[in-house]
Amino acid sequence: EVQLVESGGGLVQPGGSLRLSCAASGSTLTSHSISWVRQAPGKGLEWVSYSGTTSTTTYYADSVKGRFTISRDNAKNSVYLQMNSLRAEDTAIYYCASVYHYYMDVWGRGTTVTVSS
Amino acid sequence: QSVLTQPPSVSGAPGQRVTISCTGSSSNIGSFYDVHWYRQLPGTAPKLLIYGNTNRPSGVPERFSGSKSGTSASLAISGLQAEDEADYYCQSYDSSLSGWVFGGGTKLTV
């Protein structure tokens, strides 16, 4: 079974940028579609972005469209989420998850993003 | 405001049975998209509990069961145990939004 580990979170000022990474082990990412899901403090889960097994298939939630970009480097067994023009409402724990038949079967532990001045 | 609607909280005594509802619309649950359920223990990542409306991943006890009818779905937990205290989320796919959607989550108190 694939294991996923997120990294790259931190404190950033409004308007700033961050790049999150999702590294896989135990399996090659070439056979896994990946989504990013976030959870604001004390709130529920919100789907953010999806990458099919190749970089050509990507989808975004309306709340991040035009600001976030998902990409993958199968050679490094990793998926990335480039987050630009960050806002306070982007503050959340960001999870990457393997997507199989429209559900998330494996989740990482998450990385925390805080957008504040 | 979540696309899928869940009760904010449910409670039950040890050994009892509780159900958590998840209501959607014709563009998600009411379409041919399945409903999936996740459990999130405090301070941890969500974990898949039910997939494809009724299926349990390996390791999930038979006490947990799911169903779907029309534009709604339900998660039932029988034989409640203290360790079942967690947040439960339903999830589907929405064709109008072209994306994955979650319920707002239900906090189960045992």
Short mmCIF file of C-alpha atoms in Angstrom, two decimals:
data_model
loop_
_atom_site.label_atom_id
_atom_site.label_comp_id
_atom_site.label_asym_id
_atom_site.label_seq_id
_atom_site.Cartn_x
_atom_site.Cartn_y
_atom_site.Cartn_z
CA GLU A 1 0.00 0.00 0.00
CA VAL A 2 1.21 3.48 -0.80
CA GLN A 3 2.21 5.78 2.06
CA LEU A 4 1.99 9.55 1.59
CA VAL A 5 3.93 12.26 3.42
CA GLU A 6 3.23 15.96 3.02
CA SER A 7 5.74 18.74 3.58
CA GLY A 8 6.29 22.40 2.79
CA GLY A 9 3.76 24.01 5.08
CA GLY A 10 4.53 27.05 7.16
CA LEU A 11 3.71 30.65 7.96
CA VAL A 12 3.33 33.00 5.00
CA GLN A 13 2.07 36.54 4.62
CA PRO A 14 -1.11 37.32 2.69
CA GLY A 15 -0.31 37.50 -0.99
CA GLY A 16 2.65 35.18 -0.60
CA SER A 17 3.38 31.76 -2.06
CA LEU A 18 4.14 28.25 -0.83
CA ARG A 19 4.78 24.95 -2.52
CA LEU A 20 3.54 21.82 -0.80
CA SER A 21 4.97 18.41 -1.57
CA CYS A 22 3.39 14.99 -1.29
CA ALA A 23 5.96 12.21 -1.36
CA ALA A 24 4.96 8.61 -1.89
CA SER A 25 6.60 5.42 -0.67
CA GLY A 26 5.67 1.79 -0.93
CA SER A 27 4.35 2.27 -4.46
CA THR A 28 5.03 4.35 -7.53
CA LEU A 29 2.83 7.39 -8.01
CA THR A 30 2.47 6.67 -11.72
CA SER A 31 -0.45 4.41 -10.84
CA HIS A 32 -2.12 6.78 -8.36
CA SER A 33 -4.35 9.76 -8.88
CA ILE A 34 -3.83 12.31 -6.09
CA SER A 35 -6.03 14.95 -4.51
CA TRP A 36 -5.26 17.69 -2.05
CA VAL A 37 -7.87 18.19 0.66
CA ARG A 38 -7.70 20.90 3.30
CA GLN A 39 -9.22 21.46 6.70
CA ALA A 40 -9.41 24.94 8.18
CA PRO A 41 -9.09 25.20 11.98
CA GLY A 42 -12.18 23.72 13.60
CA LYS A 43 -13.86 23.18 10.22
CA GLY A 44 -14.68 20.30 7.91
CA LEU A 45 -12.92 18.84 4.91
CA GLU A 46 -12.69 20.74 1.63
CA TRP A 47 -11.43 19.22 -1.62
CA VAL A 48 -8.84 21.52 -3.24
CA SER A 49 -7.29 19.91 -6.30
CA TYR A 50 -6.85 16.66 -8.23
CA SER A 51 -4.18 15.24 -10.47
CA GLY A 52 -4.75 12.19 -12.61
CA THR A 53 -1.93 9.74 -13.16
CA THR A 54 -0.45 12.14 -15.67
CA SER A 55 -0.10 15.89 -15.34
CA THR A 56 -2.55 16.46 -18.18
CA THR A 57 -5.63 15.80 -16.05
CA THR A 58 -6.08 18.35 -13.30
CA TYR A 59 -9.09 19.84 -11.53
CA TYR A 60 -9.48 22.61 -8.98
CA ALA A 61 -12.07 23.84 -6.52
CA ASP A 62 -13.48 27.23 -7.46
CA SER A 63 -12.01 28.69 -4.26
CA VAL A 64 -8.44 28.12 -5.49
CA LYS A 65 -8.79 28.15 -9.27
CA GLY A 66 -6.28 30.50 -10.85
CA ARG A 67 -4.17 30.66 -7.68
CA PHE A 68 -3.14 27.05 -7.04
CA THR A 69 -1.44 24.66 -9.44
CA ILE A 70 -1.07 20.92 -8.98
CA SER A 71 1.75 19.07 -10.67
CA ARG A 72 3.61 15.83 -10.37
CA ASP A 73 7.10 14.50 -10.87
CA ASN A 74 6.76 10.78 -11.28
CA ALA A 75 10.54 10.39 -11.35
CA LYS A 76 10.64 11.79 -7.81
CA ASN A 77 7.46 9.96 -6.85
CA SER A 78 5.95 13.24 -5.74
CA VAL A 79 2.99 15.54 -6.30
CA TYR A 80 3.14 19.26 -5.63
CA LEU A 81 0.68 22.03 -4.89
CA GLN A 82 1.95 25.48 -5.82
CA MET A 83 -0.08 28.04 -3.89
CA ASN A 84 0.10 31.68 -4.97
CA SER A 85 -1.74 34.82 -3.86
CA LEU A 86 -2.46 33.23 -0.52
CA ARG A 87 -5.27 34.56 1.62
CA ALA A 88 -6.13 34.23 5.29
CA GLU A 89 -8.93 31.83 4.36
CA ASP A 90 -6.35 29.43 2.90
CA THR A 91 -5.11 28.74 6.43
CA ALA A 92 -5.62 25.02 6.97
CA ILE A 93 -4.08 21.61 7.31
CA TYR A 94 -3.45 20.33 3.80
CA TYR A 95 -3.70 16.59 3.21
CA CYS A 96 -2.75 14.70 0.10
CA ALA A 97 -4.71 11.56 -0.61
CA SER A 98 -4.65 8.77 -3.16
CA VAL A 99 -7.84 8.76 -5.21
CA TYR A 100 -9.36 5.50 -6.44
CA HIS A 101 -12.75 5.36 -8.14
CA TYR A 102 -13.72 8.80 -6.80
CA TYR A 103 -12.81 8.10 -3.16
CA MET A 104 -9.68 8.81 -1.10
CA ASP A 105 -8.29 5.48 -0.02
CA VAL A 106 -5.00 6.57 1.55
CA TRP A 107 -4.27 9.84 3.30
CA GLY A 108 -1.10 11.52 4.45
CA ARG A 109 -0.77 13.08 7.90
CA GLY A 110 -1.05 16.63 6.59
CA THR A 111 1.02 19.80 6.61
CA THR A 112 -0.11 23.06 8.18
CA VAL A 113 -0.33 26.31 6.24
CA THR A 114 -0.87 29.56 8.10
CA VAL A 115 -1.49 32.77 6.17
CA SER A 116 -1.06 35.74 8.45
CA SER A 117 0.77 39.03 8.68
CA GLN B 1 -22.07 25.76 3.52
CA SER B 2 -21.23 22.21 2.45
CA VAL B 3 -22.71 20.68 -0.69
CA LEU B 4 -23.61 17.54 1.27
CA THR B 5 -25.63 18.01 4.46
CA GLN B 6 -24.91 16.09 7.65
CA PRO B 7 -26.18 16.62 11.20
CA PRO B 8 -23.53 18.47 13.25
CA SER B 9 -23.70 15.93 16.05
CA VAL B 10 -25.16 12.62 17.12
CA SER B 11 -24.81 10.69 20.34
CA GLY B 12 -25.50 7.27 21.74
CA ALA B 13 -24.78 5.08 24.71
CA PRO B 14 -22.29 2.23 24.57
CA GLY B 15 -23.80 -0.76 22.81
CA GLN B 16 -26.48 1.26 21.04
CA ARG B 17 -26.89 1.91 17.31
CA VAL B 18 -26.70 5.32 15.70
CA THR B 19 -27.12 6.54 12.15
CA ILE B 20 -25.62 9.56 10.42
CA SER B 21 -27.42 10.96 7.41
CA CYS B 22 -25.91 12.62 4.37
CA THR B 23 -28.18 14.52 1.99
CA GLY B 24 -27.16 15.69 -1.44
CA SER B 25 -28.78 16.48 -4.76
CA SER B 26 -29.31 15.23 -8.29
CA SER B 27 -25.83 16.34 -9.33
CA ASN B 28 -24.02 14.23 -6.76
CA ILE B 29 -25.59 11.48 -4.63
CA GLY B 30 -28.73 11.46 -6.78
CA SER B 31 -26.65 10.87 -9.86
CA PHE B 32 -24.67 7.66 -10.37
CA TYR B 33 -21.85 8.81 -8.07
CA ASP B 34 -21.24 6.73 -4.98
CA VAL B 35 -21.06 7.93 -1.39
CA HIS B 36 -18.01 7.29 0.76
CA TRP B 37 -17.45 7.79 4.47
CA TYR B 38 -14.40 8.79 6.48
CA ARG B 39 -13.66 8.79 10.17
CA GLN B 40 -11.37 11.38 11.73
CA LEU B 41 -10.13 10.87 15.25
CA PRO B 42 -9.04 14.02 17.10
CA GLY B 43 -5.74 15.36 15.84
CA THR B 44 -5.36 12.76 13.11
CA ALA B 45 -5.92 12.52 9.36
CA PRO B 46 -9.21 11.21 7.97
CA LYS B 47 -9.38 7.50 7.25
CA LEU B 48 -11.59 5.68 4.77
CA LEU B 49 -14.44 3.90 6.54
CA ILE B 50 -16.95 2.98 3.81
CA TYR B 51 -16.50 3.16 0.03
CA GLY B 52 -18.90 2.65 -2.82
CA ASN B 53 -21.94 3.25 -0.59
CA THR B 54 -21.76 -0.06 1.28
CA ASN B 55 -18.26 -1.52 1.18
CA ARG B 56 -15.88 -1.75 4.11
CA PRO B 57 -12.10 -1.63 3.60
CA SER B 58 -10.10 -4.41 5.14
CA GLY B 59 -9.89 -3.95 8.89
CA VAL B 60 -13.12 -1.99 9.35
CA PRO B 61 -15.48 -3.90 11.66
CA GLU B 62 -18.86 -5.13 10.47
CA ARG B 63 -20.42 -2.78 13.04
CA PHE B 64 -20.05 -0.07 10.42
CA SER B 65 -22.41 -0.16 7.46
CA GLY B 66 -23.49 2.23 4.74
CA SER B 67 -26.50 2.66 2.51
CA LYS B 68 -27.68 4.97 -0.25
CA SER B 69 -31.14 5.81 -1.53
CA GLY B 70 -32.09 8.57 -3.93
CA THR B 71 -30.26 11.76 -3.00
CA SER B 72 -29.33 10.57 0.50
CA ALA B 73 -27.01 8.14 2.21
CA SER B 74 -26.57 6.89 5.74
CA LEU B 75 -23.82 5.50 7.92
CA ALA B 76 -24.91 3.14 10.68
CA ILE B 77 -22.75 2.21 13.64
CA SER B 78 -23.98 -0.59 15.87
CA GLY B 79 -22.62 -1.76 19.17
CA LEU B 80 -21.23 1.68 19.96
CA GLN B 81 -17.86 1.75 21.69
CA ALA B 82 -16.07 4.62 23.39
CA GLU B 83 -13.37 4.57 20.72
CA ASP B 84 -16.00 5.36 18.07
CA GLU B 85 -16.00 8.96 19.26
CA ALA B 86 -14.80 10.87 16.23
CA ASP B 87 -15.88 13.12 13.38
CA TYR B 88 -17.51 11.38 10.44
CA TYR B 89 -17.64 12.79 6.92
CA CYS B 90 -19.54 11.71 3.83
CA GLN B 91 -18.13 12.40 0.38
CA SER B 92 -19.24 12.11 -3.22
CA TYR B 93 -18.51 13.66 -6.61
CA ASP B 94 -20.53 16.50 -8.07
CA SER B 95 -20.98 16.71 -11.82
CA SER B 96 -22.13 20.34 -11.77
CA LEU B 97 -19.07 21.44 -9.80
CA SER B 98 -16.75 18.98 -11.54
CA GLY B 99 -15.19 18.17 -8.22
CA TRP B 100 -15.24 16.15 -5.05
CA VAL B 101 -17.63 17.26 -2.31
CA PHE B 102 -17.81 16.55 1.40
CA GLY B 103 -20.44 16.82 4.05
CA GLY B 104 -19.83 19.25 6.88
CA GLY B 105 -19.01 16.43 9.26
CA THR B 106 -20.82 14.85 12.19
CA LYS B 107 -19.34 14.62 15.67
CA LEU B 108 -20.24 11.35 17.35
CA THR B 109 -20.33 11.32 21.13
CA VAL B 110 -20.51 8.01 22.95
#
